[in-house]
Amino acid sequence: MSTRNPAPAAAPGPAWRQAYARACRRAQGVARPWLAQLMLRIALAVPFWKSGVLKWDGFLRLNDTAVYLFSDEFKLHLPGGPYPFPAPALVAFLSGCGEIALPALLVLGLGTRFAALGMLAMTCIVQLTVPDGWPVHLTWAAMALGIAAWGPGRISIDSLLGDRAARHAG
């Protein structure tokens, strides 16, 4: 005689409904919230990090190309514009700092919600600079909002430091 518990009885209903319920349970087994939150953080961090790395010649030393882009190439596309960036060297410096620091914080899961909001603000500026890039910028904005709303998940420094929302969401 077997001591194993018998399999639970299948829910009553059509066979397709039972098959669908089984498929949903399998999908939930793979698509864990903590994994989705980790992947969102990495996916948002990569394009910003790659852009930020290109702006520097050394520690806190912007390259000439970054300053040139904000001085002569990039414009703010606002009504009645486009307009040049104010204080382009400062904007280039702040952009370069944000594109390095914020992705690093996101990947580590440290100050994650604030880093995501910072990246959302940067995405808005990028959208004003490159209006035709809205399909990609919309994706970045959605990822940043999701991270800010649901937190970094349990694979994060925030979770280790006691961010209850990070633990419960993941």
PDB file of C-alpha atoms in Angstrom, residues 68-158:
ATOM      1  CA  TYR A  68      30.052  68.739 -28.297  1.00  0.00           C
ATOM      2  CA  LEU A  69      26.826  66.720 -28.557  1.00  0.00           C
ATOM      3  CA  PHE A  70      25.085  68.764 -25.864  1.00  0.00           C
ATOM      4  CA  SER A  71      26.507  72.026 -27.256  1.00  0.00           C
ATOM      5  CA  ASP A  72      25.881  71.612 -30.980  1.00  0.00           C
ATOM      6  CA  GLU A  73      23.896  68.478 -31.842  1.00  0.00           C
ATOM      7  CA  PHE A  74      21.292  67.806 -29.156  1.00  0.00           C
ATOM      8  CA  LYS A  75      18.334  70.175 -28.993  1.00  0.00           C
ATOM      9  CA  LEU A  76      15.247  70.277 -26.790  1.00  0.00           C
ATOM     10  CA  HIS A  77      12.175  69.807 -28.971  1.00  0.00           C
ATOM     11  CA  LEU A  78       9.653  71.969 -27.185  1.00  0.00           C
ATOM     12  CA  PRO A  79       6.836  74.052 -28.685  1.00  0.00           C
ATOM     13  CA  GLY A  80       8.352  76.893 -30.681  1.00  0.00           C
ATOM     14  CA  GLY A  81      11.748  75.112 -30.695  1.00  0.00           C
ATOM     15  CA  PRO A  82      14.020  73.304 -31.005  1.00  0.00           C
ATOM     16  CA  TYR A  83      16.079  75.025 -28.342  1.00  0.00           C
ATOM     17  CA  PRO A  84      19.705  74.490 -27.323  1.00  0.00           C
ATOM     18  CA  PHE A  85      20.456  72.908 -23.953  1.00  0.00           C
ATOM     19  CA  PRO A  86      21.217  75.482 -21.264  1.00  0.00           C
ATOM     20  CA  ALA A  87      24.727  75.095 -19.778  1.00  0.00           C
ATOM     21  CA  PRO A  88      25.612  72.226 -22.144  1.00  0.00           C
ATOM     22  CA  ALA A  89      28.853  71.260 -20.358  1.00  0.00           C
ATOM     23  CA  LEU A  90      26.994  70.949 -17.049  1.00  0.00           C
ATOM     24  CA  VAL A  91      24.130  69.018 -18.650  1.00  0.00           C
ATOM     25  CA  ALA A  92      26.631  66.658 -20.313  1.00  0.00           C
ATOM     26  CA  PHE A  93      28.387  66.122 -16.979  1.00  0.00           C
ATOM     27  CA  LEU A  94      25.143  65.453 -15.096  1.00  0.00           C
ATOM     28  CA  SER A  95      23.931  63.169 -17.868  1.00  0.00           C
ATOM     29  CA  GLY A  96      27.174  61.190 -17.787  1.00  0.00           C
ATOM     30  CA  CYS A  97      27.036  60.878 -13.992  1.00  0.00           C
ATOM     31  CA  GLY A  98      23.405  59.750 -14.080  1.00  0.00           C
ATOM     32  CA  GLU A  99      24.043  57.236 -16.833  1.00  0.00           C
ATOM     33  CA  ILE A 100      26.732  55.564 -14.720  1.00  0.00           C
ATOM     34  CA  ALA A 101      25.401  55.907 -11.163  1.00  0.00           C
ATOM     35  CA  LEU A 102      21.706  55.155 -11.693  1.00  0.00           C
ATOM     36  CA  PRO A 103      22.192  51.895 -13.665  1.00  0.00           C
ATOM     37  CA  ALA A 104      24.723  50.701 -11.082  1.00  0.00           C
ATOM     38  CA  LEU A 105      22.220  51.372  -8.293  1.00  0.00           C
ATOM     39  CA  LEU A 106      19.489  49.578 -10.250  1.00  0.00           C
ATOM     40  CA  VAL A 107      21.551  46.454 -10.853  1.00  0.00           C
ATOM     41  CA  LEU A 108      22.634  46.327  -7.218  1.00  0.00           C
ATOM     42  CA  GLY A 109      19.090  46.981  -6.060  1.00  0.00           C
ATOM     43  CA  LEU A 110      20.203  49.843  -3.823  1.00  0.00           C
ATOM     44  CA  GLY A 111      17.933  52.895  -3.595  1.00  0.00           C
ATOM     45  CA  THR A 112      16.135  51.168  -6.430  1.00  0.00           C
ATOM     46  CA  ARG A 113      12.893  53.115  -6.465  1.00  0.00           C
ATOM     47  CA  PHE A 114      14.751  56.451  -6.462  1.00  0.00           C
ATOM     48  CA  ALA A 115      17.165  55.257  -9.162  1.00  0.00           C
ATOM     49  CA  ALA A 116      14.188  54.185 -11.288  1.00  0.00           C
ATOM     50  CA  LEU A 117      12.561  57.609 -10.874  1.00  0.00           C
ATOM     51  CA  GLY A 118      15.857  59.257 -11.838  1.00  0.00           C
ATOM     52  CA  MET A 119      15.975  57.120 -14.966  1.00  0.00           C
ATOM     53  CA  LEU A 120      12.373  58.038 -15.713  1.00  0.00           C
ATOM     54  CA  ALA A 121      13.336  61.729 -15.556  1.00  0.00           C
ATOM     55  CA  MET A 122      16.322  61.071 -17.840  1.00  0.00           C
ATOM     56  CA  THR A 123      14.031  59.208 -20.239  1.00  0.00           C
ATOM     57  CA  CYS A 124      11.764  62.252 -20.406  1.00  0.00           C
ATOM     58  CA  ILE A 125      14.743  64.459 -21.310  1.00  0.00           C
ATOM     59  CA  VAL A 126      15.882  61.934 -23.924  1.00  0.00           C
ATOM     60  CA  GLN A 127      12.361  61.965 -25.384  1.00  0.00           C
ATOM     61  CA  LEU A 128      12.458  65.753 -25.658  1.00  0.00           C
ATOM     62  CA  THR A 129      15.850  65.458 -27.379  1.00  0.00           C
ATOM     63  CA  VAL A 130      15.027  62.574 -29.747  1.00  0.00           C
ATOM     64  CA  PRO A 131      11.249  62.714 -30.301  1.00  0.00           C
ATOM     65  CA  ASP A 132      11.235  60.002 -32.982  1.00  0.00           C
ATOM     66  CA  GLY A 133      12.583  57.488 -30.465  1.00  0.00           C
ATOM     67  CA  TRP A 134       9.302  57.330 -28.544  1.00  0.00           C
ATOM     68  CA  PRO A 135       8.729  53.559 -28.992  1.00  0.00           C
ATOM     69  CA  VAL A 136      11.971  52.781 -27.150  1.00  0.00           C
ATOM     70  CA  HIS A 137      11.529  55.632 -24.677  1.00  0.00           C
ATOM     71  CA  LEU A 138       8.014  54.433 -23.856  1.00  0.00           C
ATOM     72  CA  THR A 139       9.462  51.002 -23.040  1.00  0.00           C
ATOM     73  CA  TRP A 140      12.101  52.557 -20.767  1.00  0.00           C
ATOM     74  CA  ALA A 141       9.455  54.665 -19.036  1.00  0.00           C
ATOM     75  CA  ALA A 142       7.241  51.622 -18.464  1.00  0.00           C
ATOM     76  CA  MET A 143      10.161  49.656 -16.985  1.00  0.00           C
ATOM     77  CA  ALA A 144      11.157  52.565 -14.720  1.00  0.00           C
ATOM     78  CA  LEU A 145       7.576  53.014 -13.500  1.00  0.00           C
ATOM     79  CA  GLY A 146       7.226  49.282 -12.850  1.00  0.00           C
ATOM     80  CA  ILE A 147      10.427  49.228 -10.814  1.00  0.00           C
ATOM     81  CA  ALA A 148       9.400  52.345  -8.862  1.00  0.00           C
ATOM     82  CA  ALA A 149       5.931  50.909  -8.188  1.00  0.00           C
ATOM     83  CA  TRP A 150       6.785  47.282  -7.317  1.00  0.00           C
ATOM     84  CA  GLY A 151      10.320  47.694  -6.030  1.00  0.00           C
ATOM     85  CA  PRO A 152      13.492  45.752  -6.711  1.00  0.00           C
ATOM     86  CA  GLY A 153      12.340  42.304  -5.576  1.00  0.00           C
ATOM     87  CA  ARG A 154      14.044  40.036  -3.096  1.00  0.00           C
ATOM     88  CA  ILE A 155      17.331  39.785  -5.029  1.00  0.00           C
ATOM     89  CA  SER A 156      18.465  43.264  -4.020  1.00  0.00           C
ATOM     90  CA  ILE A 157      20.398  45.152  -1.383  1.00  0.00           C
ATOM     91  CA  ASP A 158      17.202  47.068  -0.593  1.00  0.00           C
TER      92      ASP A 158
END
